[in-house]
Coordinates of C-alpha atoms in Angstrom, one line a residue:
M30 CA 133.5 244.7 18.9
D31 CA 133.6 242.5 15.8
V32 CA 130.0 241.3 15.0
G33 CA 131.4 238.4 12.9
W34 CA 133.2 237.2 16.0
V35 CA 130.0 237.3 18.0
L36 CA 128.1 235.3 15.4
H37 CA 130.9 232.8 15.2
K38 CA 130.8 232.3 19.0
A39 CA 127.0 232.1 18.8
E40 CA 127.3 229.2 16.3
E41 CA 129.8 227.4 18.5
L42 CA 127.6 227.7 21.5
W43 CA 124.5 226.7 19.6
N44 CA 126.2 223.5 18.5
R45 CA 127.4 222.8 22.0
F46 CA 124.0 223.2 23.6
F47 CA 121.8 221.8 21.0
G48 CA 124.0 219.4 19.1
R49 CA 123.0 220.4 15.6
K50 CA 124.1 222.9 13.0
M51 CA 122.8 226.5 13.4
E52 CA 121.0 227.9 10.4
N53 CA 122.0 231.4 9.2
S54 CA 118.6 232.9 9.9
M55 CA 118.5 231.7 13.5
W56 CA 121.0 234.1 15.1
E57 CA 118.4 236.8 15.6
T58 CA 116.4 234.5 17.8
L59 CA 119.2 232.9 19.7
P60 CA 118.1 231.3 23.1
D61 CA 118.9 233.3 26.2
V62 CA 121.3 230.7 27.4
V63 CA 123.5 231.1 24.3
M64 CA 123.5 234.8 24.4
I65 CA 124.4 234.9 28.1
E66 CA 127.4 232.7 27.3
I67 CA 128.5 235.2 24.6
F68 CA 128.0 238.1 27.0
K69 CA 130.4 236.4 29.5
L70 CA 133.2 236.4 26.9
L71 CA 133.0 240.2 26.2
R72 CA 134.6 243.2 27.8
D73 CA 132.2 245.6 29.7
P74 CA 132.1 248.2 26.8
D75 CA 131.3 245.4 24.3
K76 CA 128.5 244.1 26.6
A77 CA 127.0 247.6 26.7
N78 CA 127.2 248.0 22.9
L79 CA 125.6 244.6 22.4
A80 CA 122.8 245.6 24.8
L81 CA 122.0 248.5 22.5
T82 CA 121.1 246.1 19.6
C83 CA 117.7 245.1 20.7
T84 CA 115.4 245.0 23.8
T85 CA 116.0 241.3 24.3
W86 CA 119.8 241.8 24.5
A87 CA 119.3 244.9 26.7
R88 CA 117.3 242.6 29.1
L89 CA 120.1 240.0 29.1
F90 CA 122.6 242.7 29.9
H91 CA 121.1 242.7 33.4
T92 CA 121.4 239.0 33.9
P93 CA 122.9 238.7 37.5
S94 CA 125.2 235.8 36.6
L95 CA 127.2 238.2 34.2
W96 CA 128.3 240.3 37.2
R97 CA 129.0 238.0 40.0
I98 CA 132.7 238.6 40.1
R99 CA 134.1 242.2 39.9
H100 CA 137.5 243.7 40.4
F101 CA 138.3 247.4 40.6
D102 CA 141.7 249.0 40.5
M103 CA 140.9 252.5 41.7
G104 CA 144.5 253.8 42.0
G105 CA 147.2 254.8 39.6
Y106 CA 147.5 258.0 37.6
K107 CA 143.9 257.5 36.4
C108 CA 142.5 257.3 39.9
H109 CA 139.8 259.9 39.2
T110 CA 138.6 258.1 36.1
N111 CA 138.9 254.6 37.7
G112 CA 136.9 255.8 40.7
M113 CA 134.1 257.3 38.5
R114 CA 133.9 254.1 36.4
A115 CA 133.6 251.9 39.5
N116 CA 130.9 254.0 40.9
M117 CA 129.0 254.1 37.6
F118 CA 129.1 250.4 37.6
A119 CA 127.9 250.1 41.2
E120 CA 124.9 252.4 40.6
Q121 CA 123.4 249.8 38.2
L122 CA 124.9 246.5 39.0
A123 CA 126.1 246.4 42.6
P124 CA 123.2 244.1 43.8
Y125 CA 124.4 241.4 41.4
V126 CA 128.0 241.2 42.6
E127 CA 129.0 238.4 44.9
N128 CA 132.8 238.4 44.8
L129 CA 134.3 241.9 45.1
S130 CA 138.0 242.7 44.8
I131 CA 139.5 246.2 45.1
T132 CA 143.1 247.4 44.7
C133 CA 144.8 250.8 44.8
S134 CA 147.8 250.5 42.6
H135 CA 150.8 252.9 42.8
P136 CA 149.6 254.6 46.0
S137 CA 150.7 258.1 47.0
Y138 CA 149.4 260.7 49.3
H139 CA 147.5 262.4 46.4
I140 CA 146.1 259.1 45.0
T141 CA 145.0 257.9 48.4
K142 CA 143.0 261.1 48.9
V143 CA 141.1 260.5 45.7
F144 CA 140.8 256.8 46.4
Q145 CA 139.3 257.5 49.8
K146 CA 136.5 259.6 48.4
S147 CA 135.8 257.1 45.6
M148 CA 135.7 254.3 48.1
E149 CA 133.4 256.2 50.4
D150 CA 130.9 256.5 47.6
L151 CA 131.4 252.9 46.3
L152 CA 130.9 251.3 49.7
V153 CA 127.6 253.1 50.1
K154 CA 126.4 251.8 46.7
F155 CA 127.5 248.3 47.6
R156 CA 125.4 248.2 50.7
S157 CA 122.6 246.9 48.5
S158 CA 124.7 243.8 47.6
Q159 CA 125.1 240.6 49.6
L160 CA 128.7 239.7 49.0
K161 CA 130.2 236.2 49.5
E162 CA 133.8 237.3 49.0
F163 CA 135.5 240.6 49.8
E164 CA 139.2 241.2 49.0
M165 CA 141.2 244.3 49.5
E166 CA 144.9 243.6 50.0
R167 CA 147.7 246.0 50.8
L168 CA 145.6 249.0 51.9
E169 CA 148.6 250.0 54.2
L170 CA 146.8 252.7 56.1
D171 CA 150.0 253.4 58.1
R172 CA 151.9 254.6 55.0
F173 CA 150.0 257.1 52.8
W174 CA 147.1 258.2 55.0
K175 CA 149.0 260.8 56.9
H176 CA 146.3 262.0 59.3
D177 CA 144.5 260.0 62.0
S178 CA 141.2 261.7 61.1
A179 CA 141.4 260.4 57.5
R180 CA 142.2 256.9 58.7
D181 CA 139.4 256.9 61.2
R182 CA 136.9 258.1 58.7
F183 CA 138.0 255.5 56.2
T184 CA 137.8 252.6 58.6
N185 CA 134.4 253.8 59.8
N186 CA 133.1 253.6 56.2
F187 CA 134.2 250.0 56.2
V188 CA 132.4 249.4 59.5
R189 CA 129.1 250.8 58.2
F190 CA 129.5 248.7 55.0
F191 CA 130.3 245.4 56.7
K192 CA 127.2 245.9 59.0
T193 CA 125.1 245.4 55.8
Q194 CA 126.9 242.2 54.7
K195 CA 125.4 239.0 56.2
R196 CA 126.6 236.2 53.9
L197 CA 130.3 236.8 53.6
K198 CA 132.3 233.6 53.2
V199 CA 135.8 235.0 52.4
F200 CA 137.2 238.2 54.0
D201 CA 140.7 239.3 52.9
M202 CA 142.2 242.6 54.1
T203 CA 145.8 241.4 54.2
A204 CA 148.3 244.3 55.0
A205 CA 145.5 246.8 55.8
Q206 CA 147.5 248.1 58.8
C207 CA 144.3 249.6 60.3
P208 CA 144.4 251.8 63.3
L209 CA 143.9 249.6 66.3
N210 CA 140.4 250.9 67.3
G211 CA 139.3 251.0 63.7
G212 CA 140.5 247.5 63.0
L213 CA 138.7 246.2 66.0
K214 CA 135.5 247.9 64.9
I215 CA 135.8 246.2 61.5
M216 CA 136.4 242.8 63.0
D217 CA 133.4 243.4 65.3
A218 CA 131.1 244.2 62.3
V219 CA 132.3 241.3 60.2
G220 CA 132.0 238.9 63.0
Q221 CA 128.6 240.0 64.2
K222 CA 127.0 239.9 60.7
S223 CA 128.9 237.2 58.9
G224 CA 130.4 235.1 61.7
K225 CA 128.2 232.1 61.0
T226 CA 128.8 232.1 57.2
M227 CA 132.5 233.0 57.1
E228 CA 134.8 230.2 55.8
E229 CA 138.1 231.9 55.2
I230 CA 139.6 235.0 56.9
Y231 CA 142.9 236.6 55.9
I232 CA 144.1 239.3 58.4
E233 CA 147.9 239.1 58.2
D234 CA 149.2 242.6 59.0
F235 CA 145.7 243.8 59.5
F236 CA 146.6 245.5 62.7
P237 CA 149.6 247.8 63.7
P238 CA 152.6 245.5 64.1
R239 CA 153.7 246.3 67.7
Y240 CA 150.5 245.6 69.6
T241 CA 149.7 242.4 71.5
I242 CA 146.4 241.9 69.8
Y243 CA 145.9 238.6 71.5
S244 CA 145.5 240.3 74.8
I245 CA 142.6 242.5 73.8
E246 CA 139.3 241.2 75.1
R247 CA 137.4 242.8 72.3
F248 CA 139.5 240.9 69.7
K249 CA 138.8 237.6 71.5
T250 CA 135.1 238.4 71.4
S251 CA 135.2 239.1 67.7
M252 CA 137.1 235.9 67.0
S253 CA 134.6 233.8 69.0
S254 CA 131.9 235.1 66.6
F255 CA 133.4 233.1 63.7
T256 CA 131.9 229.6 64.0
N257 CA 132.4 228.2 60.4
L258 CA 136.0 228.9 59.6
N259 CA 138.1 226.4 57.7
Y260 CA 141.0 228.7 56.8
I261 CA 142.6 231.3 59.1
A262 CA 145.6 233.5 58.2
L263 CA 147.0 236.0 60.8
N264 CA 150.0 237.1 62.7
Y265 CA 151.4 235.4 65.8
N266 CA 150.6 238.5 67.8
C267 CA 147.0 237.7 67.2
I268 CA 146.9 234.3 68.8
S269 CA 147.4 233.1 72.4
E270 CA 146.4 230.2 74.7
D271 CA 142.9 231.9 75.0
I272 CA 142.5 232.3 71.2
I273 CA 143.5 228.7 70.6
E274 CA 141.0 227.6 73.2
I275 CA 138.3 229.7 71.5
F276 CA 139.0 227.9 68.2
T277 CA 138.9 224.6 69.9
K278 CA 135.3 225.3 71.1
T279 CA 133.9 227.1 68.1
L280 CA 135.7 225.5 65.1
A281 CA 135.7 221.8 66.1
G282 CA 135.7 219.6 63.0
K283 CA 135.9 222.6 60.7
L284 CA 139.3 224.3 60.9
K285 CA 141.6 222.8 58.2
F286 CA 144.3 225.4 57.5
F287 CA 146.0 227.8 59.9
N288 CA 148.6 230.2 58.4
I289 CA 150.6 231.9 61.1
K290 CA 153.2 234.7 60.3
V291 CA 155.9 235.6 62.9
Y292 CA 157.6 238.9 62.1
R293 CA 160.5 240.4 63.9
T294 CA 158.4 243.6 64.5
N295 CA 155.5 241.6 66.0
P296 CA 155.5 240.7 69.7
H297 CA 156.4 237.0 69.7
S298 CA 157.8 236.2 73.1
H299 CA 154.6 234.7 74.4
R300 CA 154.1 231.0 74.3
I301 CA 151.2 228.7 73.7
S302 CA 151.2 225.4 75.6
S303 CA 151.5 222.0 74.0
F304 CA 148.2 221.1 75.7
A305 CA 146.3 223.9 73.9
W306 CA 147.7 222.8 70.5
R307 CA 147.0 219.2 71.3
Q308 CA 143.3 219.9 72.1
L309 CA 142.9 221.9 68.9
A310 CA 144.4 219.2 66.8
S311 CA 142.3 216.5 68.5
V312 CA 139.0 218.3 67.6
C313 CA 140.2 219.4 64.1
P314 CA 141.8 216.1 62.8
K315 CA 142.3 217.6 59.3
L316 CA 144.2 220.6 60.5
Q317 CA 147.3 221.7 58.7
V318 CA 149.4 224.6 60.2
M319 CA 151.8 226.8 58.2
F320 CA 154.4 229.0 59.8
W321 CA 156.2 231.9 58.2
F322 CA 159.1 233.3 60.2
D323 CA 160.3 236.7 58.8
G324 CA 163.4 238.2 60.3
V325 CA 163.2 235.8 63.3
A326 CA 166.2 233.5 63.3
K327 CA 167.5 232.7 66.7
S328 CA 166.7 229.1 67.8
E329 CA 165.7 230.3 71.2
E330 CA 162.9 232.4 69.6
I331 CA 161.7 229.9 67.1
I332 CA 161.8 226.5 68.8
P333 CA 159.5 227.4 71.8
I334 CA 156.9 228.6 69.3
L335 CA 157.0 225.3 67.4
A336 CA 155.5 222.9 69.9
P337 CA 155.7 219.3 68.6
E338 CA 151.9 218.9 69.1
I339 CA 151.2 221.3 66.3
P340 CA 150.4 219.6 63.0
V341 CA 152.9 221.7 61.0
Q342 CA 152.6 221.0 57.3
D343 CA 154.6 224.0 55.9
V344 CA 157.3 226.2 57.4
H345 CA 159.3 229.1 55.9
I346 CA 162.2 230.8 57.7
W347 CA 163.9 233.9 56.4
T348 CA 166.6 235.1 58.8
G349 CA 167.0 238.6 57.6
Y350 CA 170.3 240.3 57.2
E351 CA 171.3 241.1 60.8
D352 CA 174.8 239.7 61.5
D353 CA 174.4 237.4 64.5
V354 CA 176.7 234.4 65.1
E355 CA 174.4 233.0 67.8
W356 CA 171.5 232.1 65.5
N357 CA 172.0 228.3 65.9
L358 CA 170.1 227.6 62.8
S359 CA 171.1 224.0 62.8
D360 CA 169.3 223.5 66.1
T361 CA 166.1 224.9 64.5
I362 CA 166.3 222.6 61.5
V363 CA 167.0 219.5 63.7
H364 CA 164.0 220.5 65.9
L365 CA 161.8 220.7 62.8
A366 CA 162.9 217.2 61.7
D367 CA 162.4 215.6 65.1
S368 CA 159.1 217.3 65.9
F369 CA 157.2 217.2 62.5
T370 CA 158.5 214.0 60.9
S371 CA 155.0 212.7 60.1
T372 CA 153.4 216.0 59.0
L373 CA 155.9 218.3 57.3
E374 CA 155.4 218.4 53.5
A375 CA 157.0 221.7 52.5
A376 CA 159.9 223.8 53.9
S377 CA 161.8 226.9 52.8
F378 CA 165.0 228.1 54.4
E379 CA 166.4 231.5 53.4
L380 CA 169.4 231.7 55.7
D381 CA 171.3 234.9 55.1
N382 CA 174.1 234.0 57.5
N383 CA 177.5 232.9 56.1
Q384 CA 179.0 232.3 59.6
E385 CA 177.2 229.0 60.3
F386 CA 177.3 225.7 58.4
V387 CA 174.0 223.9 58.3
D388 CA 174.9 221.0 56.1
E389 CA 174.6 218.2 58.6
A390 CA 171.3 219.6 59.8
V391 CA 169.9 219.8 56.3
L392 CA 170.9 216.2 55.5
Y393 CA 169.4 215.1 58.7
F394 CA 166.2 217.0 57.9
V395 CA 165.9 215.5 54.4
N396 CA 166.5 212.0 55.7
K397 CA 164.1 212.3 58.6
C398 CA 161.1 214.0 57.0
K399 CA 159.7 211.2 54.8
K400 CA 156.6 213.2 53.7
L401 CA 158.7 216.2 52.6
F402 CA 157.5 217.1 49.1
D403 CA 158.8 220.6 48.5
L404 CA 162.1 222.0 49.7
S405 CA 163.7 225.4 49.0
I406 CA 167.1 226.4 50.4
N407 CA 169.0 229.7 50.0
A408 CA 172.1 229.3 52.2
S409 CA 175.8 228.7 52.4
V410 CA 175.8 224.9 51.7
L411 CA 178.6 222.6 50.5
L412 CA 178.5 221.1 47.1
S413 CA 178.8 217.7 48.7
T414 CA 175.5 218.4 50.5
I415 CA 173.7 219.3 47.3
E416 CA 175.1 216.2 45.7
T417 CA 174.0 214.0 48.6
V418 CA 170.4 215.4 48.5
L419 CA 170.2 214.7 44.8
E420 CA 171.4 211.2 45.3
L421 CA 168.7 210.6 47.9
V422 CA 166.2 211.8 45.3
D423 CA 167.7 209.6 42.6
E424 CA 167.6 206.5 44.9
G425 CA 164.0 207.1 45.9
K426 CA 164.9 207.6 49.5
T427 CA 162.9 210.9 49.8
S428 CA 159.5 212.0 48.6
L429 CA 160.8 215.3 47.2
R430 CA 159.2 216.4 44.0
S431 CA 160.3 220.1 44.1
L432 CA 163.9 221.0 45.0
H433 CA 165.3 224.5 44.7
I434 CA 168.7 225.2 46.1
T435 CA 170.7 228.5 45.9
A436 CA 174.2 227.8 47.1
C437 CA 175.7 231.1 48.4
G438 CA 179.3 232.1 48.6
L439 CA 180.7 229.8 46.0
S440 CA 184.0 230.4 44.2
E441 CA 184.2 230.4 40.4
M442 CA 185.8 226.9 40.6
E443 CA 182.9 225.6 42.8
W444 CA 180.4 227.3 40.4
A445 CA 181.8 225.2 37.5
E446 CA 181.6 222.1 39.6
L447 CA 178.0 222.8 40.5
G448 CA 177.2 222.9 36.8
T449 CA 178.7 219.3 36.5
I450 CA 176.5 218.2 39.4
K451 CA 173.4 219.7 37.8
E452 CA 174.1 218.1 34.4
R453 CA 174.5 214.7 36.1
F454 CA 171.0 214.7 37.6
S455 CA 169.1 216.7 35.0
E456 CA 167.9 213.6 33.0
M457 CA 166.7 212.1 36.3
A458 CA 164.7 215.2 37.1
T459 CA 163.2 215.4 33.6
T460 CA 162.2 211.7 33.6
R461 CA 160.6 211.8 37.0
N462 CA 159.0 215.2 36.5
I463 CA 160.8 216.7 39.4
D464 CA 161.0 220.5 39.7
L465 CA 164.7 220.9 40.1
N466 CA 166.4 224.3 40.2
I467 CA 170.0 224.3 41.5
T468 CA 171.8 227.7 41.2
T469 CA 174.2 230.1 43.0
D470 CA 174.2 233.7 44.0
L471 CA 177.6 234.1 42.3
V472 CA 177.6 236.9 39.7
L473 CA 180.3 236.4 37.1
D474 CA 181.9 239.2 35.1
P475 CA 180.8 238.6 31.4
F476 CA 184.1 240.1 30.2

């Protein structure tokens, strides 16, 4: 750590707080508020070194506001060292932490065994804290934890930990892939202790993919414990008519964002009535719903899920690579345009199907959705379609401010023509500050 840099920062902060020039002799008696701001700018080892300078700075080292946010990466080839450092930190400073984020980078069977032991110790130490945010994405217990006993022990550690947390506002265990029983236990613990304070919950891929989670009474009970949510992110196999009715009763006037992911591997043949969606929208007037379809492309699968009464604000569809000529993607796009004209603001279509033309449907969609702000298309589309969409933007007949199109299957001649089209509208995009990216999947031989 450069002492001169510290003194320079001290002078800057003194001038900011007190509006007068700092004298050279004053740095030894800097006010706490200035030194705390300096501590915030330092790395942990530098904070520790600065704390050795004098008893006053040693006292400031334990200022709670310095340690409110903490991230640990406890994986990688230094997993032993990373785990030891995290636990050494927690022994002294865990009670001060409010936002805790943990990752396990580059997981493998060996690394996850070390990580599991480190996490077991760490969660015990963090029981003394009262977290507001807990984030641990991509745990993926179905991949590297090879034995059921290890997974069960790991999830039970989380259960005991969450039973000590009573002020959580944000819970994010996206892609945990917990065992069913263990995942339900975690949701029980979080709901029972933090259900009244929780504002955001992210549980996409939290459970095993092939279960109808929505049909499990224990899960329904857990979800009814959350009475203050404004943001929910989960899979379609976690919601049903009953779940939507629970949200209607417990989250009236509170729920604003609802992110729903529909995966091919998740059960998604069940339907939620228009009446249930209408009731939820009526008690949550600010509600915006986002749908992500992954590997689900057939119109007869998508359209029944997208009831017109849902206030859909954002939709993403990725078809996957399965060759199926009966996808009827045009029907899906037209349904979106007709059903969500007044709510849809963003859409992304990754249509890996070169056996169906969707040009007419795309043009209908752009013309119909007047609130559409962001559009991304990766599909086989004609150059004339791209040109027409750009003309609509140029003439102010659409609200688009971000337009990304990847035209698939073009010949070299068409690729050259696409460059002419891009050049024609580039000045318009720059002048109006429109995020415009028009490209192709064509790979040209440089020789």
